[in-house]
Protein backbone atom coordinates (compact mmCIF):
# COMPACT_ATOMS: atom_id res chain seq x y z
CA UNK A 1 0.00 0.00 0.00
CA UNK A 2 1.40 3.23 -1.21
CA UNK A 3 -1.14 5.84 0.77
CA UNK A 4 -1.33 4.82 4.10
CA UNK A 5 -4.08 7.08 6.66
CA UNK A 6 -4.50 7.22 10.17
CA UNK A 7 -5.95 9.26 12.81
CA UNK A 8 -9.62 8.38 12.74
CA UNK A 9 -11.72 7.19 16.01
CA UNK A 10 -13.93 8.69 17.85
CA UNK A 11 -15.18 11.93 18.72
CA UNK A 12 -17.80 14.23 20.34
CA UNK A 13 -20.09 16.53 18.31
CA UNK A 14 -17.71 19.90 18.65
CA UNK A 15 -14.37 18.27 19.59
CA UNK A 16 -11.27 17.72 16.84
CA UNK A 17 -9.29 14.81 15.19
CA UNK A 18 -6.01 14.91 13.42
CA UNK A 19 -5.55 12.73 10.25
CA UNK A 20 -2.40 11.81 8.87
CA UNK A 21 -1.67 10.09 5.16
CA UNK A 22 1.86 8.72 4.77
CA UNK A 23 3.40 8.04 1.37
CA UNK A 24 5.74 5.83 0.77
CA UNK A 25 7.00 6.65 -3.13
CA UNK A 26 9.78 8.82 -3.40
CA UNK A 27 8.24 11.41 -5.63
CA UNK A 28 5.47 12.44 -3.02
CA UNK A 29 6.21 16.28 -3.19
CA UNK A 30 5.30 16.44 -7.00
CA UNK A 31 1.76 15.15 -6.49
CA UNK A 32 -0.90 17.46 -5.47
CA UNK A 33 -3.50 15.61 -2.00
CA UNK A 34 -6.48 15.57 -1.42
CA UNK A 35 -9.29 14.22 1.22
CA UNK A 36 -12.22 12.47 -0.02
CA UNK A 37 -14.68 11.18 2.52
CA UNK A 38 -17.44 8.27 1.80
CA UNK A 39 -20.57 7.47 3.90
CA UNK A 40 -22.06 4.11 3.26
CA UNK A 41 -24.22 4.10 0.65
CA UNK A 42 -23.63 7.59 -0.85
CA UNK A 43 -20.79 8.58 -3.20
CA UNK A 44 -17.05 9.23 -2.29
CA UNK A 45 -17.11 13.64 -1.58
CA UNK A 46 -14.81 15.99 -1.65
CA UNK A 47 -13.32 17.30 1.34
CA UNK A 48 -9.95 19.07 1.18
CA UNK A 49 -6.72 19.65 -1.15
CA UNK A 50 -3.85 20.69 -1.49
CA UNK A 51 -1.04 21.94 -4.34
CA UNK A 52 2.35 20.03 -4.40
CA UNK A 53 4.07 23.00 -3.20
CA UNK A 54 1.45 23.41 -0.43
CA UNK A 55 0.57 27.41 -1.64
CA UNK A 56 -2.65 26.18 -2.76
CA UNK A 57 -5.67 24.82 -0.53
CA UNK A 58 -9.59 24.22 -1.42
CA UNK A 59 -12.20 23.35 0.66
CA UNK A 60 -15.96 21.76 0.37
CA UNK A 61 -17.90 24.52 1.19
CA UNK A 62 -19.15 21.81 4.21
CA UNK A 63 -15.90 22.11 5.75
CA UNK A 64 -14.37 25.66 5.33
CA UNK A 65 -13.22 27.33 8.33
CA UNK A 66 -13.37 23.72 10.50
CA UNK A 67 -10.84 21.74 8.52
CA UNK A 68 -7.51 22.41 7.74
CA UNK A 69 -5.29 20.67 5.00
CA UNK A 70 -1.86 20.46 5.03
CA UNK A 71 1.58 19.02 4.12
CA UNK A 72 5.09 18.20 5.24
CA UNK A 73 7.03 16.90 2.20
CA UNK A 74 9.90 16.11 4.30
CA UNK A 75 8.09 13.82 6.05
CA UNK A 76 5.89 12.51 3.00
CA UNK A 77 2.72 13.32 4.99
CA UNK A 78 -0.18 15.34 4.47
CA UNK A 79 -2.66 15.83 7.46
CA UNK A 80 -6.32 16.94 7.77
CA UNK A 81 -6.88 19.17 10.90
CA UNK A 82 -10.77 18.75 11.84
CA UNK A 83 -11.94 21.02 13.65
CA UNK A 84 -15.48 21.42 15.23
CA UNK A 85 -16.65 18.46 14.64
CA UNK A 86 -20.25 17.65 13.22
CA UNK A 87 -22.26 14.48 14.05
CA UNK A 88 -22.33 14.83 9.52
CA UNK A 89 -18.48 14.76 9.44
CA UNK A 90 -19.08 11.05 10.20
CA UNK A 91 -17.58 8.92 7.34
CA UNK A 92 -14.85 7.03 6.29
CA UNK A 93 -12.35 9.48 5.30
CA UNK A 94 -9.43 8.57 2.34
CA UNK A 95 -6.46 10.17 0.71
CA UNK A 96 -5.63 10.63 -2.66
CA UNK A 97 -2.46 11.99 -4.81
CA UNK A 98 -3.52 13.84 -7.51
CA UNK A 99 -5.47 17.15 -8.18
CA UNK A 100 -8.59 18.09 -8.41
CA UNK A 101 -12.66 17.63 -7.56
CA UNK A 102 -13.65 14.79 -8.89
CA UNK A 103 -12.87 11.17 -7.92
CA UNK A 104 -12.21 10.67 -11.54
CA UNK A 105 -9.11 13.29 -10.85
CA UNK A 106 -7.32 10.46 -8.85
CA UNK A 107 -5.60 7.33 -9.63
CA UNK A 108 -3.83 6.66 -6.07
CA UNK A 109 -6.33 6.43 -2.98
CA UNK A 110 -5.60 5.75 0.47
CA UNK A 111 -7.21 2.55 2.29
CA UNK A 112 -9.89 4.74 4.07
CA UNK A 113 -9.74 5.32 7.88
CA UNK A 114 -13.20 5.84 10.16
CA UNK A 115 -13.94 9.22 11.81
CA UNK A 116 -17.08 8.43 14.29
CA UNK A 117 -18.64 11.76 15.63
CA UNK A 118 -20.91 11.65 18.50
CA UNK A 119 -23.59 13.78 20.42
């Protein structure tokens, strides 16, 4: 497994969660990331991404101003900050190198790792 993510559990209804998606190819700071969460039954949405160089972000309009994207390419890491947690930001939440909106825009995904938010 190239994308590896970790960080998800449980949490209350306001509280926060760190996630973390390693990479283990070599060229990980000339691929743009992204976050792409799933619920069962419903399509794979976007959450969060970010440029290779990490100068560019872009949010779902669901998550802006809670979640926080980010990189360290020394590391070969890019984490998702969430913030003010919503019992809706329950899903199974997976990383992807690439760049863009769509799915479609990704050919490298992440194994998926649970975020369970409570009331």
């Amino acid at each position: 497994v190239q994308l590896q993510a970790s960080g998800g559990g449980l949490a209350q209804a306001g509280g926060s969660l760190k996630l973390a998606c390693v990479d283990s190819r070599r060229a990980f700071s000339t691929y743009g990331r992204a976050w792409f969460r799933q619920v069962a039954g419903k399509a794979r949405e976007f959450v969060a991404l970010i440029s290779w160089s990490g100068d560019t972000t872009h949010y779902a309009n669901s998550v802006k101003g809670r979640f926080i994207i980010s990189r360290d390419n020394a590391k070969n890491t890019v984490y998702l900050q969430m913030n003010s947690l919503k019992l809706e930001d329950t899903a199974v939440y997976y990383c992807a190198a690439g760049y863009g909106l769509l799915t479609s825009d990704y050919n490298d995904w992440g194994q998926g790792t649970l975020v369970t938010v409570s009331s």
